[in-house]
mmCIF file of C-alpha atoms in Angstrom:
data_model
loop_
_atom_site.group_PDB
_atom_site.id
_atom_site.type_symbol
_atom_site.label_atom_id
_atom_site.label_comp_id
_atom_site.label_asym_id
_atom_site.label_seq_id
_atom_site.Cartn_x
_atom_site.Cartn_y
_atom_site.Cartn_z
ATOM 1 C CA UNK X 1 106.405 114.067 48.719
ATOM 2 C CA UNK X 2 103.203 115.543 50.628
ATOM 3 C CA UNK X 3 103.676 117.844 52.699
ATOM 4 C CA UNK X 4 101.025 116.755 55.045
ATOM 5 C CA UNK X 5 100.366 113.032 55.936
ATOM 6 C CA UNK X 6 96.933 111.731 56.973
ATOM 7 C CA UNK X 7 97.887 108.672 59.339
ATOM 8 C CA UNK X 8 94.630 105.998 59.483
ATOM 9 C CA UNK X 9 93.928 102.588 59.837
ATOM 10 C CA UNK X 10 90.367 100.771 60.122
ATOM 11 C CA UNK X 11 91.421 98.254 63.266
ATOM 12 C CA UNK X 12 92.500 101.861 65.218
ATOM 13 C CA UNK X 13 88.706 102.819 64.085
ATOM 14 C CA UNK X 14 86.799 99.874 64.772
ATOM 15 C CA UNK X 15 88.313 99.192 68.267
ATOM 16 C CA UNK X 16 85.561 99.703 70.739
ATOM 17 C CA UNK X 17 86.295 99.993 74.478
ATOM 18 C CA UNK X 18 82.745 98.774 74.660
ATOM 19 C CA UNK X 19 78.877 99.819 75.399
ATOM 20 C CA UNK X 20 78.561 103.203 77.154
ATOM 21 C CA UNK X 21 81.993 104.036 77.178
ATOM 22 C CA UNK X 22 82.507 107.727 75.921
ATOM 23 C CA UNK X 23 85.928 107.305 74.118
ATOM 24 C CA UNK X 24 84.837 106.042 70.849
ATOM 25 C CA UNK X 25 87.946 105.179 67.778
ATOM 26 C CA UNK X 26 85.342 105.265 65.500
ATOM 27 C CA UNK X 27 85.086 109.227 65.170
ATOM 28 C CA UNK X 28 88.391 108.611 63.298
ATOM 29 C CA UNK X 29 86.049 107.043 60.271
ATOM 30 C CA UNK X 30 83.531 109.953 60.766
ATOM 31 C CA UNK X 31 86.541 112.406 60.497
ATOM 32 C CA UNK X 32 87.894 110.833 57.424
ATOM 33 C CA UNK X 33 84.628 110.928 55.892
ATOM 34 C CA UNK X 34 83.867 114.538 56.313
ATOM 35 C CA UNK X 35 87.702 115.160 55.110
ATOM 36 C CA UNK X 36 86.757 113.333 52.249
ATOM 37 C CA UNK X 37 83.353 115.415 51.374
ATOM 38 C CA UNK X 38 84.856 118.118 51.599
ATOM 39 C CA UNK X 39 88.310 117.377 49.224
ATOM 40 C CA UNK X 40 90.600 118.226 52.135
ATOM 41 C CA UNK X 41 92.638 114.929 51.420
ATOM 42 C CA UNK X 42 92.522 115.432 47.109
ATOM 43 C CA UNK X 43 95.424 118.322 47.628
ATOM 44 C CA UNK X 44 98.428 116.900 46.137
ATOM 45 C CA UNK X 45 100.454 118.400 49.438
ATOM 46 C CA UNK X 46 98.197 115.778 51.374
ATOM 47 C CA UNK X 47 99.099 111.960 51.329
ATOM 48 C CA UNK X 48 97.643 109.250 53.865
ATOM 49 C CA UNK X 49 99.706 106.301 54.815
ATOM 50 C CA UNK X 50 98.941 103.150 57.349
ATOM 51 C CA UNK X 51 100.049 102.643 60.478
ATOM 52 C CA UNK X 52 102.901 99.774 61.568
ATOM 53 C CA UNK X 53 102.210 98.644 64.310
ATOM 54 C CA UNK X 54 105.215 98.867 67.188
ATOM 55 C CA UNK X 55 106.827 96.574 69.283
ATOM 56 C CA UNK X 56 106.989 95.662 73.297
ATOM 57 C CA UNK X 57 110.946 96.462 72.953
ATOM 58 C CA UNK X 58 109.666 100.373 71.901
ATOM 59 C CA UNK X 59 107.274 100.517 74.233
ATOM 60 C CA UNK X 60 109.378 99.506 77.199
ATOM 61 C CA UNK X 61 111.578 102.594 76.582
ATOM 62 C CA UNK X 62 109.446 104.243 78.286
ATOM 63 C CA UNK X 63 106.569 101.518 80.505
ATOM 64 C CA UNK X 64 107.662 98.873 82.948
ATOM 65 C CA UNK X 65 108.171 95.404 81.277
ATOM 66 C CA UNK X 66 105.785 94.390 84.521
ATOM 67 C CA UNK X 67 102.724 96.568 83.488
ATOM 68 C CA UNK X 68 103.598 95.611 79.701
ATOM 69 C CA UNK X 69 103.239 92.060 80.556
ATOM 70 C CA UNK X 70 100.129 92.614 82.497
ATOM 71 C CA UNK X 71 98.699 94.457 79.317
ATOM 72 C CA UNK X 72 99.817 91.242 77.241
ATOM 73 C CA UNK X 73 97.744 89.350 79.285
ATOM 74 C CA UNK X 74 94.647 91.730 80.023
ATOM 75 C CA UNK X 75 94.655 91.378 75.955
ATOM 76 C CA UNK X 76 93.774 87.554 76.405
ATOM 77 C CA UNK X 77 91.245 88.963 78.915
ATOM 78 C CA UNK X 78 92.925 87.680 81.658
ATOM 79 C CA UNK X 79 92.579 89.572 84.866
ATOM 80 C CA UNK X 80 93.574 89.439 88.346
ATOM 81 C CA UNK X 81 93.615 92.004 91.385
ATOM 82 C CA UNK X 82 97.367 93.175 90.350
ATOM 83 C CA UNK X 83 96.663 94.404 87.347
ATOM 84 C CA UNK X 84 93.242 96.328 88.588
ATOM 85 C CA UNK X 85 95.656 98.067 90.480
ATOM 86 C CA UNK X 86 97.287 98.961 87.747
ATOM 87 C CA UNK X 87 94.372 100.388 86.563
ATOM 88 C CA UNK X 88 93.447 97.319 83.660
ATOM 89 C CA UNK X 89 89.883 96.391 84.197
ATOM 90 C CA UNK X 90 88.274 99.475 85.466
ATOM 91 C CA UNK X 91 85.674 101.525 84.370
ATOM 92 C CA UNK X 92 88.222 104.080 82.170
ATOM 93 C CA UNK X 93 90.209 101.364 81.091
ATOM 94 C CA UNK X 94 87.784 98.420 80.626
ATOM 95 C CA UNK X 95 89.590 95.061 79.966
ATOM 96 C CA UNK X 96 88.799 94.534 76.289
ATOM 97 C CA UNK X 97 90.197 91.717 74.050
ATOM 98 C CA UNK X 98 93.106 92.957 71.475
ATOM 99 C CA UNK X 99 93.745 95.925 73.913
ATOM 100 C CA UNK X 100 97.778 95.561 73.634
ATOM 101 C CA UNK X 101 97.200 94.997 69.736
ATOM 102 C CA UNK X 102 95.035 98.123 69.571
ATOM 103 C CA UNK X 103 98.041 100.163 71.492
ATOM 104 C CA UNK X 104 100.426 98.550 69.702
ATOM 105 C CA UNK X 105 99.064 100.230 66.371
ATOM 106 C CA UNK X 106 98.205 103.444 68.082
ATOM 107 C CA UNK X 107 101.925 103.913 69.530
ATOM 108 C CA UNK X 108 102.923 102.957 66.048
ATOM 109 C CA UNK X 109 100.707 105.392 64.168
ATOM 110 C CA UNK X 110 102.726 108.348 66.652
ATOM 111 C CA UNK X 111 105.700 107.010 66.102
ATOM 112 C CA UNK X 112 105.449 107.059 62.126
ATOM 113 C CA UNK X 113 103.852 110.350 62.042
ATOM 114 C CA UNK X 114 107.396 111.693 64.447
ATOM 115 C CA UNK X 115 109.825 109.661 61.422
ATOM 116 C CA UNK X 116 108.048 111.331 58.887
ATOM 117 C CA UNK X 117 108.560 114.895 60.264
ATOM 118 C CA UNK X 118 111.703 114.243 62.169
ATOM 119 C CA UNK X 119 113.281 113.324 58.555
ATOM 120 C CA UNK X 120 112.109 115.515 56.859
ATOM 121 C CA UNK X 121 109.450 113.750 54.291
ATOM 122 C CA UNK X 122 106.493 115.662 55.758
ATOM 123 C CA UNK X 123 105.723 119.203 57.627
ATOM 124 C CA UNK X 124 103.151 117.707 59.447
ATOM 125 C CA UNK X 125 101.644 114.250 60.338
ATOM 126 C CA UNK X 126 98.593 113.404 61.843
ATOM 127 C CA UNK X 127 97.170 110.494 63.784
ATOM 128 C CA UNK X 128 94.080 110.004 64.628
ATOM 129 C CA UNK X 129 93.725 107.771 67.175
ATOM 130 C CA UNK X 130 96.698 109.111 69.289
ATOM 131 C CA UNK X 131 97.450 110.998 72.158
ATOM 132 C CA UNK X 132 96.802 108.675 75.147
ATOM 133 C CA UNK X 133 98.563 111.491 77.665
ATOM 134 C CA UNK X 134 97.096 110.312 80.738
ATOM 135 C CA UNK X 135 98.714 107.270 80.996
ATOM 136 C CA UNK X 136 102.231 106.540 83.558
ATOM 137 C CA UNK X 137 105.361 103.969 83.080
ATOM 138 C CA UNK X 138 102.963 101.298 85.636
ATOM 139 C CA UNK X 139 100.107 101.998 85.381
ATOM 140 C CA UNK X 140 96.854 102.763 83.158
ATOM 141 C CA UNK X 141 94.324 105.567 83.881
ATOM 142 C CA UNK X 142 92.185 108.051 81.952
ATOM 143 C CA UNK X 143 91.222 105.526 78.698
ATOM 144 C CA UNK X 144 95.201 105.269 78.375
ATOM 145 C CA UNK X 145 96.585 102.039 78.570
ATOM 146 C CA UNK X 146 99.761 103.043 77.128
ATOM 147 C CA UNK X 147 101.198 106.594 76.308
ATOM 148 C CA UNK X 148 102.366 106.628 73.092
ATOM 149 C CA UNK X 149 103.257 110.588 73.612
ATOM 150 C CA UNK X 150 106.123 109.323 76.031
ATOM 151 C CA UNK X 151 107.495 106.663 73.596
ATOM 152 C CA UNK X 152 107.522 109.330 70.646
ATOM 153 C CA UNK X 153 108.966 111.937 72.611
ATOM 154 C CA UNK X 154 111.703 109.226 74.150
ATOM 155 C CA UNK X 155 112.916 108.259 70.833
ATOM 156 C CA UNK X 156 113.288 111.750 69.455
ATOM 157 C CA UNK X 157 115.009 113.106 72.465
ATOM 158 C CA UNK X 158 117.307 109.583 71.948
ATOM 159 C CA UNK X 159 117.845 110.678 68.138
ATOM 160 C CA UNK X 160 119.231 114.017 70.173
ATOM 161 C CA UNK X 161 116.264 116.507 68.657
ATOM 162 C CA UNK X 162 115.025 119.202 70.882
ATOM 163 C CA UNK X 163 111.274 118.352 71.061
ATOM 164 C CA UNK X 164 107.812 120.834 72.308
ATOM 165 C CA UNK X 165 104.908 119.061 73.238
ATOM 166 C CA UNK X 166 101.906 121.102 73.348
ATOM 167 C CA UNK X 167 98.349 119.985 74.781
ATOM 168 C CA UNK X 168 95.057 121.332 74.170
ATOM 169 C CA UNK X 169 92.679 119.119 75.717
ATOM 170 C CA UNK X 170 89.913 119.507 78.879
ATOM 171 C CA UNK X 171 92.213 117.374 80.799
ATOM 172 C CA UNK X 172 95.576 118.218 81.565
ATOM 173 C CA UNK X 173 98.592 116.148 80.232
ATOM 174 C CA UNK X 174 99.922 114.124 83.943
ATOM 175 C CA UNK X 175 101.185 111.400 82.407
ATOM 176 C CA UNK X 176 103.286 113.309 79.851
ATOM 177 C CA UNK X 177 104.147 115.732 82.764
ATOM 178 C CA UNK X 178 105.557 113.104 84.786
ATOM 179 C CA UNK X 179 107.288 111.842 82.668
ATOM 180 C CA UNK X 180 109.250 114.731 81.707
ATOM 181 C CA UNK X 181 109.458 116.620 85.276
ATOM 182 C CA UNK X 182 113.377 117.052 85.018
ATOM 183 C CA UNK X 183 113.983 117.486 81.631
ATOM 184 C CA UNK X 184 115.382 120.306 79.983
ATOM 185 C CA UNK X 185 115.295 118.762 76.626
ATOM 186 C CA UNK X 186 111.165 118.379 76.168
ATOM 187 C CA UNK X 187 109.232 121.379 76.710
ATOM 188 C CA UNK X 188 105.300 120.692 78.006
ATOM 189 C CA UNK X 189 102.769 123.091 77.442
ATOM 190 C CA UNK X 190 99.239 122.578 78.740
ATOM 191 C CA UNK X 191 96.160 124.684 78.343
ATOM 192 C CA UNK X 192 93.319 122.741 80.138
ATOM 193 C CA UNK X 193 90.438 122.807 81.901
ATOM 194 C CA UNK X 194 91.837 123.838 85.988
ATOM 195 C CA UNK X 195 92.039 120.710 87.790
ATOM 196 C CA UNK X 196 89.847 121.831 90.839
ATOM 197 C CA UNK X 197 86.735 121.481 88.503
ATOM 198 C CA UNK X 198 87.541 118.747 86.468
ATOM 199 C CA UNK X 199 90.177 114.369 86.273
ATOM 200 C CA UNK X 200 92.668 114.456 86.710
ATOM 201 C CA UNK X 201 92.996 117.051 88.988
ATOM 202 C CA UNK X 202 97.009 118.529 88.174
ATOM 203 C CA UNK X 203 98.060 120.894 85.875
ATOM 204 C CA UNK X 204 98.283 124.233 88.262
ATOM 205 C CA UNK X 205 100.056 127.146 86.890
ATOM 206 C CA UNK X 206 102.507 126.805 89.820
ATOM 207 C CA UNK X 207 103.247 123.062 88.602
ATOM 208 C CA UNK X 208 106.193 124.543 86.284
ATOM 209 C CA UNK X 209 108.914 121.055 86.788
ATOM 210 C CA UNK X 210 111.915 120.689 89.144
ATOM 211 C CA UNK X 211 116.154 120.298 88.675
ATOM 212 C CA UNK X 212 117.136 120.893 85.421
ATOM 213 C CA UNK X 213 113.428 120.742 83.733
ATOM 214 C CA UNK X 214 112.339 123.764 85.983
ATOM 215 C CA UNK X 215 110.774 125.941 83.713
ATOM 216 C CA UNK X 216 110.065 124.044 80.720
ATOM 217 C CA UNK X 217 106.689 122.658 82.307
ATOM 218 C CA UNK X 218 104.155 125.470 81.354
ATOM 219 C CA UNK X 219 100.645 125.064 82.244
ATOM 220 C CA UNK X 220 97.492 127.644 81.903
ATOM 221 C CA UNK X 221 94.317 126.124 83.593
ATOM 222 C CA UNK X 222 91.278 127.700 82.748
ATOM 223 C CA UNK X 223 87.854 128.159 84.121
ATOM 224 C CA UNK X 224 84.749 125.898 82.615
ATOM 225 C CA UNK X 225 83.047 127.261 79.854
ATOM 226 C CA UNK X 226 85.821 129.297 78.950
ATOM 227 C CA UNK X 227 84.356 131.173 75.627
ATOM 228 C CA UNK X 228 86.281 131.081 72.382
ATOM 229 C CA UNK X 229 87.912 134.931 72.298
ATOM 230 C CA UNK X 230 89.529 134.263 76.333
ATOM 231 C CA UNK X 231 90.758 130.934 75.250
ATOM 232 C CA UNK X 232 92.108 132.096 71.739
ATOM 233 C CA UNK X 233 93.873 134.951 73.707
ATOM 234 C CA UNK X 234 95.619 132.641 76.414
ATOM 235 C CA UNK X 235 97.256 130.339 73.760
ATOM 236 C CA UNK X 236 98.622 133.222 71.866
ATOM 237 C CA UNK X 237 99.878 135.140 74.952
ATOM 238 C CA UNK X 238 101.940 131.872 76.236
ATOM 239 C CA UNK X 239 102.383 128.836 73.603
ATOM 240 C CA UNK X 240 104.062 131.317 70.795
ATOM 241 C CA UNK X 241 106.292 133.212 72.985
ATOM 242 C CA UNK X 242 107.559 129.918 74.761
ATOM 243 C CA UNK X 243 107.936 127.993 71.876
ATOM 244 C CA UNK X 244 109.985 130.636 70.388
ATOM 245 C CA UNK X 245 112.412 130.703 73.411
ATOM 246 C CA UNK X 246 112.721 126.712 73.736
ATOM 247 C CA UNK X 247 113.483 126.707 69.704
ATOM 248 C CA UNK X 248 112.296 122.975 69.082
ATOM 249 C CA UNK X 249 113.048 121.123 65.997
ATOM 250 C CA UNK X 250 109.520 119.666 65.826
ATOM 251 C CA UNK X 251 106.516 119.672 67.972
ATOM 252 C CA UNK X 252 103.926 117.208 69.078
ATOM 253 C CA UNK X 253 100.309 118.591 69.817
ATOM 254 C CA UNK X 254 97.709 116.850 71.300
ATOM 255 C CA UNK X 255 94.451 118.625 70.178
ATOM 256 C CA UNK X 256 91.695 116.904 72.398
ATOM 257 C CA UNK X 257 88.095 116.379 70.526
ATOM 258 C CA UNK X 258 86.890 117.901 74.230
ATOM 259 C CA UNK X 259 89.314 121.148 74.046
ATOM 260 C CA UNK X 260 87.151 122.848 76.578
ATOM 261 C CA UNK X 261 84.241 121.703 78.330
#
């Protein structure tokens, strides 16, 4: 078995949230492509597999059956003042025909990367187009209309595993934070871009969770333009030393294209 699995599928890379928009699927072709010029995917400890795509049950272990609904129907581009408060239809998260499908196979692609590590069949799993932190259980924001973070780390925690979830990205992780406030079982780590400068606006050093999660939300906002050697020696300083105290049995990292702005 490899012991490193390249997760991609062409419908995750040829969705397009449409003209102008800056989040584009498609670097996940470009990325395979320079992957493949370069041999990183001819070691035999690499394999790549396809996505399956999920279901509404999985995702309503951790959304509202409401929002998923509305997402169900903003897929049919159907539209209607609800769900624009529920953030379908705005600029971030345009209303685009075979959205739901398209987060469907993205929540899949996170949750088969988790199986494959969780049991054992691979060290490490990536997905491409993954990562949609931003998004809450009602609501979509951020270019994430469903967080497929939340459902991955639900189902492990479920399976009783003791789960890190580490985020290196300009923006900070909200939804993921939410989501996991009071939980002592999922430990969130955030180095971001400081949320006076920069969406969503959270992710304060003094933001550290409440009842029995106190503590195990860390977060280490930086300035913009933070150079390489300061940024380098924050990670080392905190995401080591607190992922050796939590002792996970896997981690999830979301490693933003936009790391630092």
């Amino acid at each position: 078995m490899p012991t490193s699995v390249f997760m991609y599928s062409e419908k995750l890379a040829s969705f397009d949230y449409g003209e102008g928009h800056p989040f584009k699927p498609i670097r996940a072709l470009t990325t395979l492509e320079l992957c493949n010029r370069f041999g990183l995917l001819y070691d035999p400890g690499v394999g790549m597999a396809e996505p399956v795509p999920t279901t509404t049950e999985v995702l309503a272990t951790f959304h509202e059956d409401a929002y998923l609904g509305m997402l169900q129907r903003a897929d049919r581009c159907e539209h209607d003042q609800a769900m624009l408060e529920r953030g379908i239809g705005t600029e971030d998260c345009p209303l685009v025909p075979g959205l739901y499908s398209f987060a469907l196979l993205a929540t899949g692609a996170t949750l088969d990367c988790a199986a494959l590590v969780a049991s054992g069949k691979a060290t490490r799993a990536f997905n491409l187009v993954g990562g949609f932190h931003h998004a809450g259980r009602d609501h979509a924001e951020g270019f994430c209309y469903v967080n497929d973070v939340c459902v991955a780390l639900n189902r492990l925690v479920a399976e009783g595993r003791r789960v890190a979830f580490v985020d290196l990205d300009a923006h900070h992780c909200n939804g993921v934070q939410d989501a996991f406030w009071e939980d002592d079982r999922v430990l969130v780590v955030s180095l971001h871009q400081s949320g006076d400068t920069i969406y969503p606006g959270t992710g304060f050093e003094t933001e550290i969770g409440a009842g029995r999660g106190r503590g195990f939300t860390v977060n280490v906002p930086l300035a913009p333009h933070t150079d390489d050697e300061i940024y380098l020696s924050a990670f080392r300083q905190v995401v080591p030393p607190v992922l050796r105290a939590f002792g996970p049995d896997l981690v999830i990292a979301e490693i933003g294209a936009d790391t630092m702005e």
